Short mmCIF file of C-alpha atoms and ligand atoms in Angstrom, two decimals:
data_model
loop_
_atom_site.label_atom_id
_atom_site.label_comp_id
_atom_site.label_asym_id
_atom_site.label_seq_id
_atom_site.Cartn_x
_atom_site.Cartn_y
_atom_site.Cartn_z
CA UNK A 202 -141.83 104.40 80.15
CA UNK A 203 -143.16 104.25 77.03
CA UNK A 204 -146.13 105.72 75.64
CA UNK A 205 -148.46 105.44 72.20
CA UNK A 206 -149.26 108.74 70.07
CA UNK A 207 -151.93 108.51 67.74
CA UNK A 208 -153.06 110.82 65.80
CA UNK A 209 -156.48 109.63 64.60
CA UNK A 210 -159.13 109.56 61.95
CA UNK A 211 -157.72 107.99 59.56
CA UNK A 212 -160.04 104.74 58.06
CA UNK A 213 -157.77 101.63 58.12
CA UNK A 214 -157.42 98.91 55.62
CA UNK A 215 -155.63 95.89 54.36
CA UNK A 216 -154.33 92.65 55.98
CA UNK A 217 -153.52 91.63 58.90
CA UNK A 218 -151.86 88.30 60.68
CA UNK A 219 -153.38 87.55 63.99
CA UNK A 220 -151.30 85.82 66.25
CA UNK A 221 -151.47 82.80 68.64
CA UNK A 222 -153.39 82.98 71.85
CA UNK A 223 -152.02 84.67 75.28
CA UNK A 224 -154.85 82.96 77.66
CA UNK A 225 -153.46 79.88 75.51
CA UNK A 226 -150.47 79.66 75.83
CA UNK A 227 -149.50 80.45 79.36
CA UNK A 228 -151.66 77.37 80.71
CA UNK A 229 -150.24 75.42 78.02
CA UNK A 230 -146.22 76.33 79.27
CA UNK A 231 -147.24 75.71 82.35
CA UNK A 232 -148.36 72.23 81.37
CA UNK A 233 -144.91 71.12 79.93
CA UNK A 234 -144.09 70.97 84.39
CA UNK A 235 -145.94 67.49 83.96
CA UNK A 236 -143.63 65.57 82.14
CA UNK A 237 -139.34 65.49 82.18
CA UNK A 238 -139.78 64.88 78.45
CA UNK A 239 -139.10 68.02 75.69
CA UNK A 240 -142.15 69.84 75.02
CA UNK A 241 -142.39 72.25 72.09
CA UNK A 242 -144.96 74.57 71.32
CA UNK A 243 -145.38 76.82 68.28
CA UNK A 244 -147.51 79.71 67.26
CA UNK A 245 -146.45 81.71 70.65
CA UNK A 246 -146.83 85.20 70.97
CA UNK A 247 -144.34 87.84 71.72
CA UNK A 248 -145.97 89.24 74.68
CA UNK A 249 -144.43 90.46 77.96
CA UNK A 250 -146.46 87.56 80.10
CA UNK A 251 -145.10 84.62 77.46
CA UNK A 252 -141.52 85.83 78.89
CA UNK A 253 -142.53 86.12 82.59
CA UNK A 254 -144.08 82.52 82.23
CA UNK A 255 -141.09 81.43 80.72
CA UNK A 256 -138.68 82.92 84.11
CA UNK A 257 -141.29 81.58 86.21
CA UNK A 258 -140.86 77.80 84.43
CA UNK A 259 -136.69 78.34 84.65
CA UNK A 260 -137.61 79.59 88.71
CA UNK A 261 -139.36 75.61 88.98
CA UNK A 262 -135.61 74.58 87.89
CA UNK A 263 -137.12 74.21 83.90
CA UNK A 264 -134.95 74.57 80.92
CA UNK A 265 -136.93 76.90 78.61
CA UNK A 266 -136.01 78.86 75.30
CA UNK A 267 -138.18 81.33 73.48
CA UNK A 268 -137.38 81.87 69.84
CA UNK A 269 -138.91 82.82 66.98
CA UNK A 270 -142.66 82.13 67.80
CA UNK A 271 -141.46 78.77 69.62
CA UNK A 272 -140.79 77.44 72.78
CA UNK A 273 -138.94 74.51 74.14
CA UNK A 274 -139.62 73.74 77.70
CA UNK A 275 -137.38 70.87 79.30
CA UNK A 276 -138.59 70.43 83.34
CA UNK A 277 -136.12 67.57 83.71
CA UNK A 278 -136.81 68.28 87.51
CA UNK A 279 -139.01 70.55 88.99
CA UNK A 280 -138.67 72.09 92.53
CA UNK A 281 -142.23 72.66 94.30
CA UNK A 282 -141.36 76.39 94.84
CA UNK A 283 -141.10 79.23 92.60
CA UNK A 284 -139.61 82.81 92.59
CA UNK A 285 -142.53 84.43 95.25
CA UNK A 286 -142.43 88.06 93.57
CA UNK A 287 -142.43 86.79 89.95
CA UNK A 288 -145.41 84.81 90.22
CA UNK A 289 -147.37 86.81 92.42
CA UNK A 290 -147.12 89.61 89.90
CA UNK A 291 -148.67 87.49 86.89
CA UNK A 292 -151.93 86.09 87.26
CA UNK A 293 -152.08 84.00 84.76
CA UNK A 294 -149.04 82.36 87.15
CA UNK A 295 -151.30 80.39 89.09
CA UNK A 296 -152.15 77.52 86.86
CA UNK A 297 -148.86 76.01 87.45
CA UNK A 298 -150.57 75.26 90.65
CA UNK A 299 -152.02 71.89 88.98
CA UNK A 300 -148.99 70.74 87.39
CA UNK A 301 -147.15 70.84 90.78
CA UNK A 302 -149.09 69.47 92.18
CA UNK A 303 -149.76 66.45 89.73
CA UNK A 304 -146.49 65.79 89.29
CA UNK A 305 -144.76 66.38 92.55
CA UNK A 306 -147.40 66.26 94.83
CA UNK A 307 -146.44 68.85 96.16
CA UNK A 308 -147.03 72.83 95.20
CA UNK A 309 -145.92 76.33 97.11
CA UNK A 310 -147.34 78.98 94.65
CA UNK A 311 -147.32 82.99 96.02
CA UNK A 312 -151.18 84.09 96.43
CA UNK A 313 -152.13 86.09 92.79
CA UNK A 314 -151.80 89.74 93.92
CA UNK A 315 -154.77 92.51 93.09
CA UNK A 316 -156.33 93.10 89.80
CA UNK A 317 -157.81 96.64 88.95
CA UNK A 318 -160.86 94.29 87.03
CA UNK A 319 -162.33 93.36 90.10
CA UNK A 320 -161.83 90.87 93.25
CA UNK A 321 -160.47 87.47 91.49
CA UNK A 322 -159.98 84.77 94.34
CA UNK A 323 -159.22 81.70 93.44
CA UNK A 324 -161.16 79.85 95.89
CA UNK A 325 -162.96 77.68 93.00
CA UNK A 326 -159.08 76.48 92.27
CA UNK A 327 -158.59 75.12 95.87
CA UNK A 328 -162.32 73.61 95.90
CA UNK A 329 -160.88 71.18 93.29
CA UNK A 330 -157.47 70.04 94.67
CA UNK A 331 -158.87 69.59 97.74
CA UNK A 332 -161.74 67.36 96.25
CA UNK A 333 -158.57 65.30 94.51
CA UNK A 334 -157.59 64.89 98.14
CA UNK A 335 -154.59 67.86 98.59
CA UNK A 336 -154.46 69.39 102.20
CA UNK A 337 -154.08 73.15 101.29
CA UNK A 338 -152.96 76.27 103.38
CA UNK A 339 -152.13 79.90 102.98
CA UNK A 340 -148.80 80.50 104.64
CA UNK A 341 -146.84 83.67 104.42
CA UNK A 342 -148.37 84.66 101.45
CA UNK A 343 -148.36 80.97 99.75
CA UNK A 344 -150.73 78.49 98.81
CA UNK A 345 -149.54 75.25 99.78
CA UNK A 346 -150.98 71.84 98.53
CA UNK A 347 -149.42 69.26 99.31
CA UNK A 348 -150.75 65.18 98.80
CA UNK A 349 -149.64 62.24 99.05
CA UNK A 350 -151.36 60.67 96.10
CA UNK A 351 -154.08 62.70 94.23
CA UNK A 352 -157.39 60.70 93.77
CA UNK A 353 -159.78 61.77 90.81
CA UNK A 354 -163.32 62.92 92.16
CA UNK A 355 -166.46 64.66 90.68
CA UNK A 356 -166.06 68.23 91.19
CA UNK A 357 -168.54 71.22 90.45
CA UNK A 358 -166.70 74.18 89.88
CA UNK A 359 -169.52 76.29 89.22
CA UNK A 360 -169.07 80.35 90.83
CA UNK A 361 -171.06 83.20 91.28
CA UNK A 362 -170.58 84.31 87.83
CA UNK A 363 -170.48 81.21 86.74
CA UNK A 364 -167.10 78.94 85.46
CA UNK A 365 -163.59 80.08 85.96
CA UNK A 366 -161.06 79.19 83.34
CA UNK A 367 -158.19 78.88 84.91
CA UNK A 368 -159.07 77.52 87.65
CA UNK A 369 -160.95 74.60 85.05
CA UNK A 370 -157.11 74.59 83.67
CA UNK A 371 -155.49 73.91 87.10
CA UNK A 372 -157.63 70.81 87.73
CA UNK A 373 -157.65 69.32 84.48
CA UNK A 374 -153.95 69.61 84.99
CA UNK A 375 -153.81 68.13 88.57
CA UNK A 376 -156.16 65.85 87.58
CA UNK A 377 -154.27 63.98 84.51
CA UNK A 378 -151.70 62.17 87.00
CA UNK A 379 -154.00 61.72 89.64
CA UNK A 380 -155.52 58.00 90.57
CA UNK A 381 -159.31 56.98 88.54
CA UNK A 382 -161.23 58.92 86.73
CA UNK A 383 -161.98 62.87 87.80
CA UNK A 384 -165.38 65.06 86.31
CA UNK A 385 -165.60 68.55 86.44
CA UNK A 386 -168.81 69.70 86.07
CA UNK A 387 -169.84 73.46 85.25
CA UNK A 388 -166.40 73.35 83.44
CA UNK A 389 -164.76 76.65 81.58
CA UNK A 390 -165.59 75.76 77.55
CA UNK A 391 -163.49 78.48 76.27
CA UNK A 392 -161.29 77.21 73.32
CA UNK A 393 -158.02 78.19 75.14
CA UNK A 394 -159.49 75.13 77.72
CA UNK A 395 -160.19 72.91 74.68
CA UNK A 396 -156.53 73.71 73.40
CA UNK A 397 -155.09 73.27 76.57
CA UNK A 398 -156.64 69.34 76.71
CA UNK A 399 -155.79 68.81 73.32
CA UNK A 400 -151.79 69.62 74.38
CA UNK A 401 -152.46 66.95 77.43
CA UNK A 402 -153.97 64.77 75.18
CA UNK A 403 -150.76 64.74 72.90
CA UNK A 404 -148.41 64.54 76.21
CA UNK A 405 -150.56 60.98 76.68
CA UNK A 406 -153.56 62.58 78.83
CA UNK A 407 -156.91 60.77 78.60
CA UNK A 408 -159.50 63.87 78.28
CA UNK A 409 -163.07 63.49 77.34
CA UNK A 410 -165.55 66.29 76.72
CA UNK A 411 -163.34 69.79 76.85
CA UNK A 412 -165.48 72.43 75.33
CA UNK A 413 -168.34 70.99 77.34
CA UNK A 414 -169.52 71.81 80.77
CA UNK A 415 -168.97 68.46 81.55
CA UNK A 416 -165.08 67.38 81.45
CA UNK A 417 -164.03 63.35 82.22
CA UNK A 418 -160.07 63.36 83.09
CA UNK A 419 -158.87 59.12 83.74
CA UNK A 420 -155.83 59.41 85.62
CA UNK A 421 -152.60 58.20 83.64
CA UNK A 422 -149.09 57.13 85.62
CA UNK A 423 -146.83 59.16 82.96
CA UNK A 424 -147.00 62.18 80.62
CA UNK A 425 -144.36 61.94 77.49
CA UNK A 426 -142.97 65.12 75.91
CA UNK A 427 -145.27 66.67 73.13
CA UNK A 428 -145.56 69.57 70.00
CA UNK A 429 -148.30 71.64 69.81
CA UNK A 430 -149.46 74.57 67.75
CA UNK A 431 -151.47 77.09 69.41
CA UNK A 432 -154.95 78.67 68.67
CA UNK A 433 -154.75 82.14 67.27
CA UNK A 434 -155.68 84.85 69.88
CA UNK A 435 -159.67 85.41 69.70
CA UNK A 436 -159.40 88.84 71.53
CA UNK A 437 -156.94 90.30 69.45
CA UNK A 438 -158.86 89.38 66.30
CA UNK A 439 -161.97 90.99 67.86
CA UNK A 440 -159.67 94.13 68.70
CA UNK A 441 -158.48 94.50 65.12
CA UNK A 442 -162.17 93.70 63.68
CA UNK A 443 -163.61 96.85 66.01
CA UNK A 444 -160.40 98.99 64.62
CA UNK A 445 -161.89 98.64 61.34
CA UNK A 446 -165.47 99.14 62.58
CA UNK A 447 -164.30 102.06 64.59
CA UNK A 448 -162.10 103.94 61.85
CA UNK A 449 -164.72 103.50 59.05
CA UNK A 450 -161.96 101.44 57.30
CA UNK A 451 -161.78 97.53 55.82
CA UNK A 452 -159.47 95.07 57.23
CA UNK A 453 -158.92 91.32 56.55
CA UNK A 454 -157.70 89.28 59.39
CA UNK A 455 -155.95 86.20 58.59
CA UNK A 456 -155.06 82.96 60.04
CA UNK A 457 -157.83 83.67 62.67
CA UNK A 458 -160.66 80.65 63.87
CA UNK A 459 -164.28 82.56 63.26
CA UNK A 460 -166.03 79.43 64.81
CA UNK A 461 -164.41 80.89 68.31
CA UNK A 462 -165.74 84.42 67.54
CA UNK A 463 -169.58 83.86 67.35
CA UNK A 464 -171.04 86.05 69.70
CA UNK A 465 -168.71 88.54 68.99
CA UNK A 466 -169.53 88.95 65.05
CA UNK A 467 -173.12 88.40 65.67
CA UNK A 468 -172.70 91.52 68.02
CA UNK A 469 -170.83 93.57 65.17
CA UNK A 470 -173.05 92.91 62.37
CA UNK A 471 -176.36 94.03 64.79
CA UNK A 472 -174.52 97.21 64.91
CA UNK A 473 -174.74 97.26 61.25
CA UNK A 474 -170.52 96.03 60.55
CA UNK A 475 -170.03 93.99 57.63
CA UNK A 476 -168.19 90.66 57.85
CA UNK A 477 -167.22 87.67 55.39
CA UNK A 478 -165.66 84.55 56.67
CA UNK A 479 -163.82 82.18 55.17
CA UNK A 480 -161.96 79.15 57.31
CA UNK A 481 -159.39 81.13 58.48
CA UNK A 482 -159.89 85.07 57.44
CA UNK A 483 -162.35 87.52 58.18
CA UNK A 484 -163.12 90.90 55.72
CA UNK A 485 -164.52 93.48 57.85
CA UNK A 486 -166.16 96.21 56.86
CA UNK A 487 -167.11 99.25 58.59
CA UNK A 488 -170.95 100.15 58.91
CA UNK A 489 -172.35 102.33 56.72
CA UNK A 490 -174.50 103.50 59.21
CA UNK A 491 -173.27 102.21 63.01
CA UNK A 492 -176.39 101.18 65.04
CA UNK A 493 -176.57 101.21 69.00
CA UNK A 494 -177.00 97.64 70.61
CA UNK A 495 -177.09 96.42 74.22
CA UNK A 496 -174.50 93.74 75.45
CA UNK A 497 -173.83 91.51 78.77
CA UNK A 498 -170.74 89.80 78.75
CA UNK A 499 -171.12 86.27 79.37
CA UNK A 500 -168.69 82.98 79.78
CA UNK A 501 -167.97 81.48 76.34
CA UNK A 502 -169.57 81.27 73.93
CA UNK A 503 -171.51 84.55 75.30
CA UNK A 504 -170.19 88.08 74.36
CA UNK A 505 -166.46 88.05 76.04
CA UNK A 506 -165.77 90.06 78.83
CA UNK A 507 -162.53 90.70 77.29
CA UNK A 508 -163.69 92.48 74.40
CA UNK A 509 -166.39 94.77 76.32
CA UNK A 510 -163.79 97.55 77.02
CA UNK A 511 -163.20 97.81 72.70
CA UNK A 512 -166.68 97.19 71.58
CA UNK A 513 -167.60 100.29 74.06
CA UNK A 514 -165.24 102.43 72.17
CA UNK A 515 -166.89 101.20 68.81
CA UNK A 516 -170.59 102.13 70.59
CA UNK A 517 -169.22 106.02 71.78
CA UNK A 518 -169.40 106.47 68.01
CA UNK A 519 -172.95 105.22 67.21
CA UNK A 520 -175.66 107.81 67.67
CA UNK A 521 -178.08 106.47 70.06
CA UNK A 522 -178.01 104.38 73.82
CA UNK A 523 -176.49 101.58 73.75
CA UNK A 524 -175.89 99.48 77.01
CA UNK A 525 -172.88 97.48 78.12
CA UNK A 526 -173.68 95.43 80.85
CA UNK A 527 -170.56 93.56 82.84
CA UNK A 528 -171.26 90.18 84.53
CA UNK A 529 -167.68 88.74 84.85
CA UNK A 530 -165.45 91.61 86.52
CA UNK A 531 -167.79 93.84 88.23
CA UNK A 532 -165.38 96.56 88.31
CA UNK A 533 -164.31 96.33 84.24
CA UNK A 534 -164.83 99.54 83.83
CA UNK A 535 -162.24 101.24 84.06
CA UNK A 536 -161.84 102.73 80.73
CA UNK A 537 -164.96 104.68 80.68
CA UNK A 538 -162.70 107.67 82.74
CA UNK A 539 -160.15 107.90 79.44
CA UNK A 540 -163.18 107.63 77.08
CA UNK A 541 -164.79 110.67 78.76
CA UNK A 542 -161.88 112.47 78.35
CA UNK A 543 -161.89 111.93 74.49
CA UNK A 544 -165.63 113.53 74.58
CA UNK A 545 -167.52 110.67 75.12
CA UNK A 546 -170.92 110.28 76.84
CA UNK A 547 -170.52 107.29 79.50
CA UNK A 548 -172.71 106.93 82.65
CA UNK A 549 -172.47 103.90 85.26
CA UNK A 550 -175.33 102.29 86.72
CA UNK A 551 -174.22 99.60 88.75
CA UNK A 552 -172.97 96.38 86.33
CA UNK A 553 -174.33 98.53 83.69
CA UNK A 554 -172.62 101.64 81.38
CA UNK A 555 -175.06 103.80 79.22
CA UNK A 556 -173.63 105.23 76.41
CA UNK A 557 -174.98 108.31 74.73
CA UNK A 558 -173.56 107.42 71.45
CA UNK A 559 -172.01 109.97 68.29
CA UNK A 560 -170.59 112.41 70.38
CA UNK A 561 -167.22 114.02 68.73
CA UNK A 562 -164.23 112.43 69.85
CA UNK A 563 -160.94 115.14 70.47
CA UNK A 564 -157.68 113.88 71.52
CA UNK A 565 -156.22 114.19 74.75
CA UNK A 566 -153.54 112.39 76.98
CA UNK A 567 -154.52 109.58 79.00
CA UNK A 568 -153.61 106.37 80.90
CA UNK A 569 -153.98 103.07 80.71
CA UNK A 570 -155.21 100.51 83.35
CA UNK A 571 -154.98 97.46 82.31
CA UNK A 572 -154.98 95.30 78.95
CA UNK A 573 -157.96 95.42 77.38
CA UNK A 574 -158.69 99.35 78.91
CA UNK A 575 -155.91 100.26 76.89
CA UNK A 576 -156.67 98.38 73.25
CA UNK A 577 -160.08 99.99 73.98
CA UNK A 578 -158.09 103.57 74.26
CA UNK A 579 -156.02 102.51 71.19
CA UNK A 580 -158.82 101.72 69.49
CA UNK A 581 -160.78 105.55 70.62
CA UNK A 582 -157.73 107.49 69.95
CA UNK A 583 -157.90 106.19 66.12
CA UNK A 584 -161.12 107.52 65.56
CA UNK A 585 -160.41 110.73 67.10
CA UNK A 586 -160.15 114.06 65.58
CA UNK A 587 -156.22 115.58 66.60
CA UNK A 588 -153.47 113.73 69.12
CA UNK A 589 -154.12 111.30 71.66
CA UNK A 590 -151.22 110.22 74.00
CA UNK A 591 -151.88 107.28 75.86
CA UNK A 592 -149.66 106.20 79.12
CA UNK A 593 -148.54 103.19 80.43
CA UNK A 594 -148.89 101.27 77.53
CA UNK A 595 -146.76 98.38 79.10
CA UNK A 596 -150.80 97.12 80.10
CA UNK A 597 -150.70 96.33 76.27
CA UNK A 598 -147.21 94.96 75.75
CA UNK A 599 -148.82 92.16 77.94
CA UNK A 600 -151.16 91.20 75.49
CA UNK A 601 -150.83 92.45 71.81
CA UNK A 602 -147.77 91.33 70.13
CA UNK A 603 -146.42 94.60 67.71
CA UNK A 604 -149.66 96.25 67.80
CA UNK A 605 -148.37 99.53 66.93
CA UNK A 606 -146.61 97.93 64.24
CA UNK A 607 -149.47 96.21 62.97
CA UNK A 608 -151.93 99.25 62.64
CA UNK A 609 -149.16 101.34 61.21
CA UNK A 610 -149.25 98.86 58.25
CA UNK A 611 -152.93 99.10 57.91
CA UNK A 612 -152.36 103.27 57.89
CA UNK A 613 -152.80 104.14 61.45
CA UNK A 614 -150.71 106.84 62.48
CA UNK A 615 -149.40 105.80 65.56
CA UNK A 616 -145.53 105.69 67.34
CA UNK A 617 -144.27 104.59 70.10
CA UNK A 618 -142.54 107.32 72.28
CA UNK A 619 -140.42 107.38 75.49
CA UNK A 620 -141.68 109.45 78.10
CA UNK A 621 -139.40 109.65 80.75
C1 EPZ B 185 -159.24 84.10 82.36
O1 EPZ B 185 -158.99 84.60 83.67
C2 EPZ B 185 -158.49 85.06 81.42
N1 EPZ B 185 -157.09 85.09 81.78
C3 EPZ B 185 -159.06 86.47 81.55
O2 EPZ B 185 -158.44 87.28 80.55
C4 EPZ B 185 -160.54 86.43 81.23
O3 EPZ B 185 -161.09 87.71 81.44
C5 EPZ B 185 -161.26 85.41 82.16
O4 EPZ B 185 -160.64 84.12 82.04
C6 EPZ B 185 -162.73 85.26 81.84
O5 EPZ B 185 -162.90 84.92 80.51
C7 EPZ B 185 -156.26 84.09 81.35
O6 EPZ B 185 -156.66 83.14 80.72
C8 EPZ B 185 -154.82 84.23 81.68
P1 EPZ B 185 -162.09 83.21 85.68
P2 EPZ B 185 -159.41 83.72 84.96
O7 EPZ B 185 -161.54 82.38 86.77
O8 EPZ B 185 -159.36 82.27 84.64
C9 EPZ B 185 -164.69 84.32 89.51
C10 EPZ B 185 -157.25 89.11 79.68
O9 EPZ B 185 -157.64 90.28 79.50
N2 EPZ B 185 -163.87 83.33 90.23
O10 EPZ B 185 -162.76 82.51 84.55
O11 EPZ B 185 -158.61 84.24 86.10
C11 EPZ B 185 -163.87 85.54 89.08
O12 EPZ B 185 -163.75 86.48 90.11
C12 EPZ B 185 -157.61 88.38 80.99
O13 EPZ B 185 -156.59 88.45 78.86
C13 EPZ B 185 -164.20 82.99 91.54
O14 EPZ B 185 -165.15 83.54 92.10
O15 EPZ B 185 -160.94 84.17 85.12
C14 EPZ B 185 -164.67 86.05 87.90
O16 EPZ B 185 -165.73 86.83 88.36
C15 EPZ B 185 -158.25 89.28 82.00
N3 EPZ B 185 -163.42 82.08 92.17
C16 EPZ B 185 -165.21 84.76 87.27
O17 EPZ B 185 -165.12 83.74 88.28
C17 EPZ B 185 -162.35 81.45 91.57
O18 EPZ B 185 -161.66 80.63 92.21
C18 EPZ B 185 -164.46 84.29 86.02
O19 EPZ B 185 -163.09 84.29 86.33
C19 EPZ B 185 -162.04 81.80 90.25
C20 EPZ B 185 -162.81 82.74 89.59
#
């Protein structure tokens, strides 16, 4: 298994390319099930979860090649049923719930297993079939939906921490086949959900209002085969923007959307980080004095609860309390165990973690526990005086494509080691 060594302290700087968008994408491949047409998409990570999409897709009976940043996705014919163990490990797998079901009317997709974030049903996903008018079950482990036609409704998909993503994904996707006109109200507006309707839209979908809360879908007979380019990954430039912060260094990111990173440099500069944008790059600049701030993480365009694990390792480093409060995963916290270990000064108080800021961090070994724990323990271990070993580092290979390789050419000194 491999591991990351880093030994830290050392300011970064120079460029770096940020690539295209993980929480993108795998909707977006799971899209192509809706038409027997050739579907290409560009701009596609090399991530662990891109590949286990792409088995899951050949599982449905799809032709699918990955190479070189591209994929080609040919579901000539689909079979309702995937491989049980490969989807229930992933997720992310469970938006090809809609597409099934659109196009085949019929969908047996293995329940999403645990998540060390917190609980994640998916009972907002089966609200809206069923609303489209699909009898669903759990049976041995599956969800099955099954109808004979789908019929567009008005749906509010609101939870108790407010709109889910994916499951805004699934019934857009369900929803673009089905008969009249379908509105989701209290719809995701993250822009992997815009880019995902502007991929339908090209395969022939009729899609008003993604971005909004309020999302109009008009049923269509046929989806044609499409290209696409997708959005650059919003989470990893936020992770590489907090390396700088973190490491007292200057970075520019390029070919990276600031319009989808609002809250997340207005958050960064009130801790006193400097930033310049420009359409597609970002120059920033480390504070010259780091200030402590409070956060809650918020659906878009609020602070992302993705990047709360790395801006807490930026806020271990600024002398004073600062407050991270979590409002989408209630148990996202479980970095805060590694940080300590490194020196820091966490506490948790319910949704909340106080952080005694500008405490010394020393190396030490320790694990990761899931993506963005361990970018936030990537990013901890560069700013650390001596050698930090991080485990299980397959959490990252998930979501950051060459990361290692990336900060090594920014002068991290990092390497990848087997530790069997
Ligand atoms: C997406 O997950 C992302 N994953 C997550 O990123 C991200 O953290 C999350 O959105 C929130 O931004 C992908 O896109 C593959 P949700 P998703 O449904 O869609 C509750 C990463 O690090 N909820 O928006 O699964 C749920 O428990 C990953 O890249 C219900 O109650 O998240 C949570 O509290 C981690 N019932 C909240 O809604 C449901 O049916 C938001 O979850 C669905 C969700």
């Amino acid at each position: 298994m491999d591991s990351l060594e880093i030994k830290g302290g050392v300011p970064l700087h120079g460029d770096v390319q940020i690539s295209g968008a993980k929480n993108a994408v795998l909707p977006i491949m799971a899209a192509t099930l809706l038409t027997p047409e050739k579907c290409v998409i560009h701009n596609v990570p090399n991530l662990s979860d891109v590949s286990f999409m792409a088995r899951i897709l050949e599982s449905l009976g799809a032709r699918v090649r990955l190479k070189g940043g591209t994929v080609t996705v040919e579901a000539t014919r689909v079979k309702p049923v995937g491989n049980y163990d490969l989807i229930r490990k992933m997720r992310g797998s469970i938006c090809i719930l809609g597409p099934l079901l659109g196009r085949q009317h019929e969908a047996r997709v293995s329940l999403p297993g645990g998540c060390v974030i917190g609980p994640r049903p998916i009972d907002l996903h089966l609200k809206g079939v069923r609303r489209l008018g699909a009898k669903v079950s759990i049976e041995e482990g599956y969800v099955c939906a099954q109808a004979r036609r789908l019929k567009g409704a008005d749906v509010f998909l609101g939870g108790r921490s407010g709109p889910t993503v994916l499951g805004t994904a699934n019934l857009m996707m369900a929803a673009v086949l089905a008969d009249g006109v379908t509105t989701i109200q209290s719809a995701a507006c993250e822009p992997e959900v815009v880019d995902l309707a502007d991929f339908l839209i090209k395969m022939g979908a009729r899609i008003e209002g993604a971005g909004s809360p309020s999302v109009t879908i008009r049923g269509v007979k046929t989806l044609h085969g499409a290209e696409h380019e997708v959005i650059p990954d919003r989470i990893e430039a936020a992770t590489f923007a907090i390396a700088a912060a973190a490491t007292g260094g200057e970075i520019t990111l390029h070919g990276v959307r600031p319009d989808h990173l609002h809250a997340v440099i207005d958050k960064l500069e009130e801790t006193g980080v400097r930033i310049t944008q420009k359409s597609l790059t970002l120059k920033v600049a480390a504070a010259k004095k780091l200030r402590p701030v409070d956060v809650t993480t918020q659906p878009y365009a609020g602070f992302p609860t993705d990047v709360q694990a790395q801006l807490m390792s930026l806020l271990i480093l600024a002398p004073g309390i600062s407050i991270i409060t979590e409002r989408i995963f209630e148990s996202r916290f479980m970095h805060v165990s590694e940080l300590t270990r490194l020196g820091a000064d966490i506490s948790i108080e319910g949704p909340s973690a106080i952080i005694k800021g500008g405490q010394p961090l020393s190396g030490a070994p320790i694990m990761a526990s899931d993506l963005r724990a361990s970018a936030a323990l990537v990013l901890a271990g560069l700013s650390a005086k001596g050698k930090t070993l991080i485990n299980r580092i397959y959490h990252l290979d998930r979501g950051y494509e060459n990361i290692d390789a990336k900060l090594r050419k920014l002068g991290a000194r990092i390497r990848r080691r087997n530790t069997e």
